[in-house]
mmCIF file of C-alpha atoms and ligand atoms in Angstrom:
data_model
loop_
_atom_site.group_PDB
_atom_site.id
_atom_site.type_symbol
_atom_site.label_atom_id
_atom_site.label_comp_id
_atom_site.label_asym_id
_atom_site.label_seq_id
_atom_site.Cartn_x
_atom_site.Cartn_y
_atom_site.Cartn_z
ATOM 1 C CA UNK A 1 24.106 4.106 -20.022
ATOM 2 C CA UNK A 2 23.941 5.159 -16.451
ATOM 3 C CA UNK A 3 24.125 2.026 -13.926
ATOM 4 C CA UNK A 4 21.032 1.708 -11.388
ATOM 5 C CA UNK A 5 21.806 2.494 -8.102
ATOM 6 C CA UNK A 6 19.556 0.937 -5.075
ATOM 7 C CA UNK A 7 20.896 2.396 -1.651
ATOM 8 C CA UNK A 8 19.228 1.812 1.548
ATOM 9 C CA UNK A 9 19.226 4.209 4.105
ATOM 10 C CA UNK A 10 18.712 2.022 7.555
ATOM 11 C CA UNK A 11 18.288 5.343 9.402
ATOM 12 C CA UNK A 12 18.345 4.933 12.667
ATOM 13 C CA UNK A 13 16.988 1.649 12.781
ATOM 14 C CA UNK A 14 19.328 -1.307 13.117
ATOM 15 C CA UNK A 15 21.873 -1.999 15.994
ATOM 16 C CA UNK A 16 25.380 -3.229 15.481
ATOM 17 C CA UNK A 17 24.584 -6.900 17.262
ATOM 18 C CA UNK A 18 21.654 -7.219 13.927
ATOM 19 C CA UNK A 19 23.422 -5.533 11.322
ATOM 20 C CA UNK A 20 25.629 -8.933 9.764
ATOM 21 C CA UNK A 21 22.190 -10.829 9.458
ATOM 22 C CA UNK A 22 20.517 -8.126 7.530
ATOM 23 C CA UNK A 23 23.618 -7.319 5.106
ATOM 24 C CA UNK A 24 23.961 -10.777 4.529
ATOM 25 C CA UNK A 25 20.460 -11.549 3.861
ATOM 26 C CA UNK A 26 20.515 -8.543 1.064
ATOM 27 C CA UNK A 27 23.645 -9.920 -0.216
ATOM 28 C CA UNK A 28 22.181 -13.584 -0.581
ATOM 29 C CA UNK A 29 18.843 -12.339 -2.210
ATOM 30 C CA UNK A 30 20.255 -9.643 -4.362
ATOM 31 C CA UNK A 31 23.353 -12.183 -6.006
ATOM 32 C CA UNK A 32 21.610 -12.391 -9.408
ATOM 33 C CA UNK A 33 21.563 -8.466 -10.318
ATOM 34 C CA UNK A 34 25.070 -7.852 -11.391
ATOM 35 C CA UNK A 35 23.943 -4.774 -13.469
ATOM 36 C CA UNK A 36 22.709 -2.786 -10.500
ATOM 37 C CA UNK A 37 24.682 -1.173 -8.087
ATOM 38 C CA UNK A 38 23.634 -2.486 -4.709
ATOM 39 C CA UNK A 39 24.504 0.475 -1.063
ATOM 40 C CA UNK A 40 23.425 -0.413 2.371
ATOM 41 C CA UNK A 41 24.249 3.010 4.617
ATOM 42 C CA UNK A 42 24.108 2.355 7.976
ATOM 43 C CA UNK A 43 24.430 4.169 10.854
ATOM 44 C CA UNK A 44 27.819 4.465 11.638
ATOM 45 C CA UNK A 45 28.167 2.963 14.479
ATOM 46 C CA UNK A 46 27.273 -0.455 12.321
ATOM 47 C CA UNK A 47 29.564 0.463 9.639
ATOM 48 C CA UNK A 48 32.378 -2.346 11.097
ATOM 49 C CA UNK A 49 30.032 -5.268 10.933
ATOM 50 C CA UNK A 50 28.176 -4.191 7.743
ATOM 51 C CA UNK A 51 32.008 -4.093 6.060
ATOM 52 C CA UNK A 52 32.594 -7.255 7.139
ATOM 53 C CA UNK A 53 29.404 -8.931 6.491
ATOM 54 C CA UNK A 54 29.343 -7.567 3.155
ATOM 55 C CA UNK A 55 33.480 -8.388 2.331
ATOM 56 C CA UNK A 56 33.158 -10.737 -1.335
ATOM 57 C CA UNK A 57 29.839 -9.978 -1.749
ATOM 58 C CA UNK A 58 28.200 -7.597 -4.274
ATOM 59 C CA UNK A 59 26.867 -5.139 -1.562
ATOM 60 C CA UNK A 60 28.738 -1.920 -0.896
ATOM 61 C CA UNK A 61 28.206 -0.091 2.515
ATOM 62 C CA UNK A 62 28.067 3.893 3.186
ATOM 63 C CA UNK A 63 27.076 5.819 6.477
ATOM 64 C CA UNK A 64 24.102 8.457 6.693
ATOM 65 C CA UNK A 65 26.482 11.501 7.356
ATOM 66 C CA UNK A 66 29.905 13.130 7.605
ATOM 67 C CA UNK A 67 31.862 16.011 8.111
ATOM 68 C CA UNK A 68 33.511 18.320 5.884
ATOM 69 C CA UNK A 69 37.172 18.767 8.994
ATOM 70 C CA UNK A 70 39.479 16.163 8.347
ATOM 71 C CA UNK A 71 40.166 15.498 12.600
ATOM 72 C CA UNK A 72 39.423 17.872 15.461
ATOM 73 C CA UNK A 73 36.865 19.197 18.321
ATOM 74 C CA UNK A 74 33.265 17.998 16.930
ATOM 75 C CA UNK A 75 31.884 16.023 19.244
ATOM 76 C CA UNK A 76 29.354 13.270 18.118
ATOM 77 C CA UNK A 77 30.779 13.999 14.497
ATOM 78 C CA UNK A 78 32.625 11.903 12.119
ATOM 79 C CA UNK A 79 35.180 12.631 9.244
ATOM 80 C CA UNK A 80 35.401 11.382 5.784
ATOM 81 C CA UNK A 81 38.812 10.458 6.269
ATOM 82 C CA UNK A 82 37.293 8.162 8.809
ATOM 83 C CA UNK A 83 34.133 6.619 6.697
ATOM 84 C CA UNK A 84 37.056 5.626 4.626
ATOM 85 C CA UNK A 85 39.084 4.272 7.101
ATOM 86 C CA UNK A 86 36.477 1.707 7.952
ATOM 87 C CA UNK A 87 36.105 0.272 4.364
ATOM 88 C CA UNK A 88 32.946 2.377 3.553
ATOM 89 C CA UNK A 89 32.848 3.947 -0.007
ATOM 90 C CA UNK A 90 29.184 5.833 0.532
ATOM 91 C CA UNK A 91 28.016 8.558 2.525
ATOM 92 C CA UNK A 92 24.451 10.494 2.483
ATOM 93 C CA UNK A 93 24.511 13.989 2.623
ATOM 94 C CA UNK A 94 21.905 16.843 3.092
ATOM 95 C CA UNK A 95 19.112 14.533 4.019
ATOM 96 C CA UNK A 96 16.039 16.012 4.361
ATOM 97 C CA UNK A 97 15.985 14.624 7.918
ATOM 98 C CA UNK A 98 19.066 15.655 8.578
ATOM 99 C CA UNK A 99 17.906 19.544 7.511
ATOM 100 C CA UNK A 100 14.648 19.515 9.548
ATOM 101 C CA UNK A 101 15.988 18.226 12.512
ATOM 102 C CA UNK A 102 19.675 18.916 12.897
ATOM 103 C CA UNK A 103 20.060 22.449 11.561
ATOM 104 C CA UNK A 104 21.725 20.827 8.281
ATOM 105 C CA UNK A 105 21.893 24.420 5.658
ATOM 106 C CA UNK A 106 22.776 24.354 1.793
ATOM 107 C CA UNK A 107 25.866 25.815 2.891
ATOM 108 C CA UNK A 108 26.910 22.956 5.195
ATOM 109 C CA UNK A 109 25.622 20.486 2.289
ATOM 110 C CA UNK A 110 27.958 21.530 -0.037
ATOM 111 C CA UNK A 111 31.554 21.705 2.947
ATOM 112 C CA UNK A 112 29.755 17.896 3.438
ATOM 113 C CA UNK A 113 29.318 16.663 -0.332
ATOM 114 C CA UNK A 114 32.805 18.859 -1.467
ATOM 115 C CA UNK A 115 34.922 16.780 1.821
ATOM 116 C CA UNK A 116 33.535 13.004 0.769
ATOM 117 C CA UNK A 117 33.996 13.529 -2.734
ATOM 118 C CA UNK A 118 37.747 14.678 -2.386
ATOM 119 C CA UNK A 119 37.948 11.726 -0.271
ATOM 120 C CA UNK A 120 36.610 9.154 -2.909
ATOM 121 C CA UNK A 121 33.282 8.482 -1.203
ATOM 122 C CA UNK A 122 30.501 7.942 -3.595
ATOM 123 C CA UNK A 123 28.348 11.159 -2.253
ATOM 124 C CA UNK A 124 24.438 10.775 -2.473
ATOM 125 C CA UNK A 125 23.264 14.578 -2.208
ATOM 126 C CA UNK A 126 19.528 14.692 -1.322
ATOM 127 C CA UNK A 127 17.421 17.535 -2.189
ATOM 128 C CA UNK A 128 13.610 17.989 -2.140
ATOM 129 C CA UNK A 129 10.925 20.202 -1.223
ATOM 130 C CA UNK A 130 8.189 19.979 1.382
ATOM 131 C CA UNK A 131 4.452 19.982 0.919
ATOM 132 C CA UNK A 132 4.353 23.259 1.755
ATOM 133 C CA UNK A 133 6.496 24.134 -0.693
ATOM 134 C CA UNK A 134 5.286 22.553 -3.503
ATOM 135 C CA UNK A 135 1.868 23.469 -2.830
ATOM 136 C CA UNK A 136 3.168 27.339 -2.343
ATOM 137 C CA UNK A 137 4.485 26.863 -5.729
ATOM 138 C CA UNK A 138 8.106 27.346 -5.136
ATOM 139 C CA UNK A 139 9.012 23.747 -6.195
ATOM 140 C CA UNK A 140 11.291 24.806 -9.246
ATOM 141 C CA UNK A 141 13.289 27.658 -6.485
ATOM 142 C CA UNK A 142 13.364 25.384 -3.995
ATOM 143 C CA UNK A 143 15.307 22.387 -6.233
ATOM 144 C CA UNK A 144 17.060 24.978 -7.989
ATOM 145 C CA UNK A 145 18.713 26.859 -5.018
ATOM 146 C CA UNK A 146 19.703 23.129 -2.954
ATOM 147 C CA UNK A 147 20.985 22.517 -6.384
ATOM 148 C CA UNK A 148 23.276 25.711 -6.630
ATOM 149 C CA UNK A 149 24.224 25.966 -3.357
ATOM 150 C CA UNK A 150 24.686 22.665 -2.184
ATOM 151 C CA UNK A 151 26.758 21.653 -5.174
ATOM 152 C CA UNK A 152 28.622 25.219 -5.529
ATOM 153 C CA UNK A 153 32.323 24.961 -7.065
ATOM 154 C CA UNK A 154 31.753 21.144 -7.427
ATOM 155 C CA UNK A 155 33.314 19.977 -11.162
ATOM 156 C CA UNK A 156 32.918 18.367 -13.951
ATOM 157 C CA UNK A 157 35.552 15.856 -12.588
ATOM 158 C CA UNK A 158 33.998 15.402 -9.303
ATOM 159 C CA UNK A 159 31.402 13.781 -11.124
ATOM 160 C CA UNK A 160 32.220 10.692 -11.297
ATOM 161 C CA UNK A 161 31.845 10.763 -7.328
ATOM 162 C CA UNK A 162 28.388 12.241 -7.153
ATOM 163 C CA UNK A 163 25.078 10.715 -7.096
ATOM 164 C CA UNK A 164 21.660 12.961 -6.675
ATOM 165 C CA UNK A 165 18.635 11.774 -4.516
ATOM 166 C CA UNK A 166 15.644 13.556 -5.123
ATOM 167 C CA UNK A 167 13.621 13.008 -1.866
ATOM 168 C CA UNK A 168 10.030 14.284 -1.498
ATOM 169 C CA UNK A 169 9.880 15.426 1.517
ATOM 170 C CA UNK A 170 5.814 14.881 1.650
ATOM 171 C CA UNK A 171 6.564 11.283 0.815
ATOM 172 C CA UNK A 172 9.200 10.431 2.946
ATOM 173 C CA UNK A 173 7.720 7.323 5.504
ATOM 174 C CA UNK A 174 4.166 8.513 5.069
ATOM 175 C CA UNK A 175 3.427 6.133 1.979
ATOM 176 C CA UNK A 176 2.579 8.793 -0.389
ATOM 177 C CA UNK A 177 5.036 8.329 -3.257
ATOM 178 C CA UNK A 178 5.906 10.701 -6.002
ATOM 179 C CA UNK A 179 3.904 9.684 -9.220
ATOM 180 C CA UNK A 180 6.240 8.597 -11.769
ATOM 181 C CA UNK A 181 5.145 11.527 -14.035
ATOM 182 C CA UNK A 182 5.723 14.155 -10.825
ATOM 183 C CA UNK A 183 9.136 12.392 -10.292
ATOM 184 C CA UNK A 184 10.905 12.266 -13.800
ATOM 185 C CA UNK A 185 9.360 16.290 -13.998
ATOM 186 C CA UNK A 186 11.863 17.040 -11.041
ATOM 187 C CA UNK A 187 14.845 14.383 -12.032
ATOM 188 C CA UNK A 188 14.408 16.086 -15.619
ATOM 189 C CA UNK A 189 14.734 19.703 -13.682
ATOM 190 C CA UNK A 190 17.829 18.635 -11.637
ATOM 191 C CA UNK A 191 19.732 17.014 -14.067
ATOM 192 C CA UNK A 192 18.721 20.681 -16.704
ATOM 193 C CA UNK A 193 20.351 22.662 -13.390
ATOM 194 C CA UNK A 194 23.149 20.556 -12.743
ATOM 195 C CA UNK A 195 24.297 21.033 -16.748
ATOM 196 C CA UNK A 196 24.390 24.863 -16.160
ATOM 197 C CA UNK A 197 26.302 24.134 -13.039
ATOM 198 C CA UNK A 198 28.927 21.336 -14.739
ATOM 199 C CA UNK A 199 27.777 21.174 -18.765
ATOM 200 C CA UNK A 200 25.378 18.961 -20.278
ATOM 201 C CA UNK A 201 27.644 16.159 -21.491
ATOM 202 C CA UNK A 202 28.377 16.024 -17.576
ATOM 203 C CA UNK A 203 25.049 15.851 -16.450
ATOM 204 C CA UNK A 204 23.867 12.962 -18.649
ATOM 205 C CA UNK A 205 26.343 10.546 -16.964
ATOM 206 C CA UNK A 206 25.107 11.935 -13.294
ATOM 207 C CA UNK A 207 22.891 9.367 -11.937
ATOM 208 C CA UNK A 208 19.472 10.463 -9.728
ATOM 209 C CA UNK A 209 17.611 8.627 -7.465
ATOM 210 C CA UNK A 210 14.215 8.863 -6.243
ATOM 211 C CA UNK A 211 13.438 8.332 -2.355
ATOM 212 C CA UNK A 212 10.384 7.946 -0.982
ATOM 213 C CA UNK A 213 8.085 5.405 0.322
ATOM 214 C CA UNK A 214 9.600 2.813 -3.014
ATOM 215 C CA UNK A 215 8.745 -0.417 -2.712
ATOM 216 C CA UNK A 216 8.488 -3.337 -4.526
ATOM 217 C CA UNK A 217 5.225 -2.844 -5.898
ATOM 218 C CA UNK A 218 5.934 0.965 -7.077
ATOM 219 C CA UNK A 219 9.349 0.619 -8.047
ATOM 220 C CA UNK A 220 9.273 -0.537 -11.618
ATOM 221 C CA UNK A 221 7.208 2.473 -13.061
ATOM 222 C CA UNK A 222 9.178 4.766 -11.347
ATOM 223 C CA UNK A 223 12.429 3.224 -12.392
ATOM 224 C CA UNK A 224 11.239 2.767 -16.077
ATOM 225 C CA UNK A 225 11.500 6.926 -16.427
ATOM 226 C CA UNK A 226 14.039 8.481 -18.267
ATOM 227 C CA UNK A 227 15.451 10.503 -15.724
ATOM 228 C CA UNK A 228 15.072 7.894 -12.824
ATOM 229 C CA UNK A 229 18.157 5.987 -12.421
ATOM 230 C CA UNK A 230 18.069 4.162 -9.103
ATOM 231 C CA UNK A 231 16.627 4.896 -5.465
ATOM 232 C CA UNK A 232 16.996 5.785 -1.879
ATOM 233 C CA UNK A 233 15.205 3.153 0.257
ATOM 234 C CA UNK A 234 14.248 4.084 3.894
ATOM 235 C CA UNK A 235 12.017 1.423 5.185
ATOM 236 C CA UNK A 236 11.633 -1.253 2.815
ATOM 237 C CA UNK A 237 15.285 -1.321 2.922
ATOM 238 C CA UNK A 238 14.889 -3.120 6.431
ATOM 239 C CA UNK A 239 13.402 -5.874 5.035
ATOM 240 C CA UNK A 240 15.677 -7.902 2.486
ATOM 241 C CA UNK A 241 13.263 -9.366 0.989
ATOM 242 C CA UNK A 242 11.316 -6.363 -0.017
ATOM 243 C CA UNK A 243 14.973 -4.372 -0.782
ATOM 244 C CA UNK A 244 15.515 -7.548 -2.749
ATOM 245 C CA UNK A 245 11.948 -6.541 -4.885
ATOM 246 C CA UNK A 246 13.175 -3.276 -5.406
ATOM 247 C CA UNK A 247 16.783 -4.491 -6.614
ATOM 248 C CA UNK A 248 14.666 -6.763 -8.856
ATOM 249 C CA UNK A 249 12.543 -3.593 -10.878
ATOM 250 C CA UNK A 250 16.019 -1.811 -11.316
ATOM 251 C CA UNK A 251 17.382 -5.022 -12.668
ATOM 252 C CA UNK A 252 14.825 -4.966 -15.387
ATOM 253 C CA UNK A 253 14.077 -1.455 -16.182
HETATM 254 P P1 13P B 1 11.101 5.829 3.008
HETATM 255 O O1 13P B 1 11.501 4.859 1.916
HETATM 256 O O2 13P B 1 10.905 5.151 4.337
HETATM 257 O O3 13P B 1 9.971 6.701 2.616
HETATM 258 O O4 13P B 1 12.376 6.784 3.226
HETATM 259 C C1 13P B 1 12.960 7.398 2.142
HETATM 260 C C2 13P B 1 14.219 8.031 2.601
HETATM 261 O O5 13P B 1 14.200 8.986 3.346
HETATM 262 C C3 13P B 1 15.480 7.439 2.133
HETATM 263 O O6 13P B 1 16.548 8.268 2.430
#
């Protein structure tokens, strides 16, 4: 049985001074689902108050990024050894925002995801393909090479640290959301790539989330597929009550 996991991804959305109130709120609404594993990832710059609003509560707290140095010149960048450091135990890598807009590569998704799982963080890898993508066809390459690249000369062993989000890109903040049939097809095609890359027995205990545009009202069917074993929540994750819904359908699946 693979746990549900229900991470928010704030984004860059929420400031330090409104951070407490939010984690809090998710933390008071969300007490009653014991059996689902509950991630706020904030920017980092929140990360202090988010720890400390969350401390005794059920909520864990991750940041949106990190980098695969330990310490050194890279400005604006911030190490695992540091996430750690401030009491987070997620990070987000390979975003699909992150690789539009930042120059993020396959390459540098796999120094990221190899780093914060050697430092204990519990990695969420994204992958996904755009519309253009899919509708060119090359959905299968696409998932398959983030897949093989991104997670090159990660084990068997590292496992236990790693958590796949399969994000859309077409349905990222635009309200179109994966069917649940088009969703478990691609869950069912990265968990079939990831036992070639660590064995099947491996891959069974990986979990995969889905991320885009779930919400309370969508995220029961998708949640009730096989394959589907949690989610990555943009922006009903801003909203407790609605992150609360979505905690809810995972609760119940
Ligand atoms: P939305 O839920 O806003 O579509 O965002 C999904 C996402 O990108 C989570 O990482």
């Amino acid at each position: 049985m693979r746990k549900k996991i229900i991470a928010g991804n704030w984004k860059m959305n929420v400031k330090p001074s409104e951070t407490a109130a939010l984690v809090k709120a998710v933390a008071e609404a969300t007490k009653q689902y014991g059996n689902v594993e509950i991630v706020c990832c904030t920017p980092a710059i929140d990360v202090p108050a988010a720890v400390a609003a969350a401390a005794g509560t059920q909520v864990g707290i991750g940041t949106e990024n990190c980098h695969w140095k330990d310490s050194g010149a890279y400005t604006g960048e911030i190490s695992t050894g540091m996430i750690v450091d401030s009491g987070a135990k997620y990070v987000i890598v390979g975003h699909s925002e992150r690789r539009q807009y930042f120059g993020e590569t396959d390459e540098t998704v796999n120094l990221r995801a190899r780093a914060a799982i050697a430092a204990g963080l519990t990695t969420m890898v994204c992958v996904g393909e755009t519309l253009e993508e899919r509708e060119a066809g090359k959905l299968v390459e696409v998932i398959e090479r983030q897949m093989n690249v991104g997670l090159k000369d990660v084990t068997a062993a590292d496992c236990a640290k790693l958590v796949i989000a399969y994000e859309p890109v077409w349905a990222i903040g635009t309200g179109k959301t994966a069917t649940p049939d088009q969703a478990q097809e691609v869950h069912a095609l990265i968990r079939a790539t990831l036992a070639k890359l660590v064995g099947a027995e491996t891959a069974e205990t990986v979990r995969i989330q889905y991320g885009g545009s779930m919400k309370p009202g969508n995220a029961a069917e998708l949640l009730a597929k096989k394959d589907i074993d949690g989610g990555l929540i943009g922006g009903a994750a801003l909203k407790a009550a609605d992150f609360a819904g979505i905690i809810a359908a995972a609760a119940n699946a």
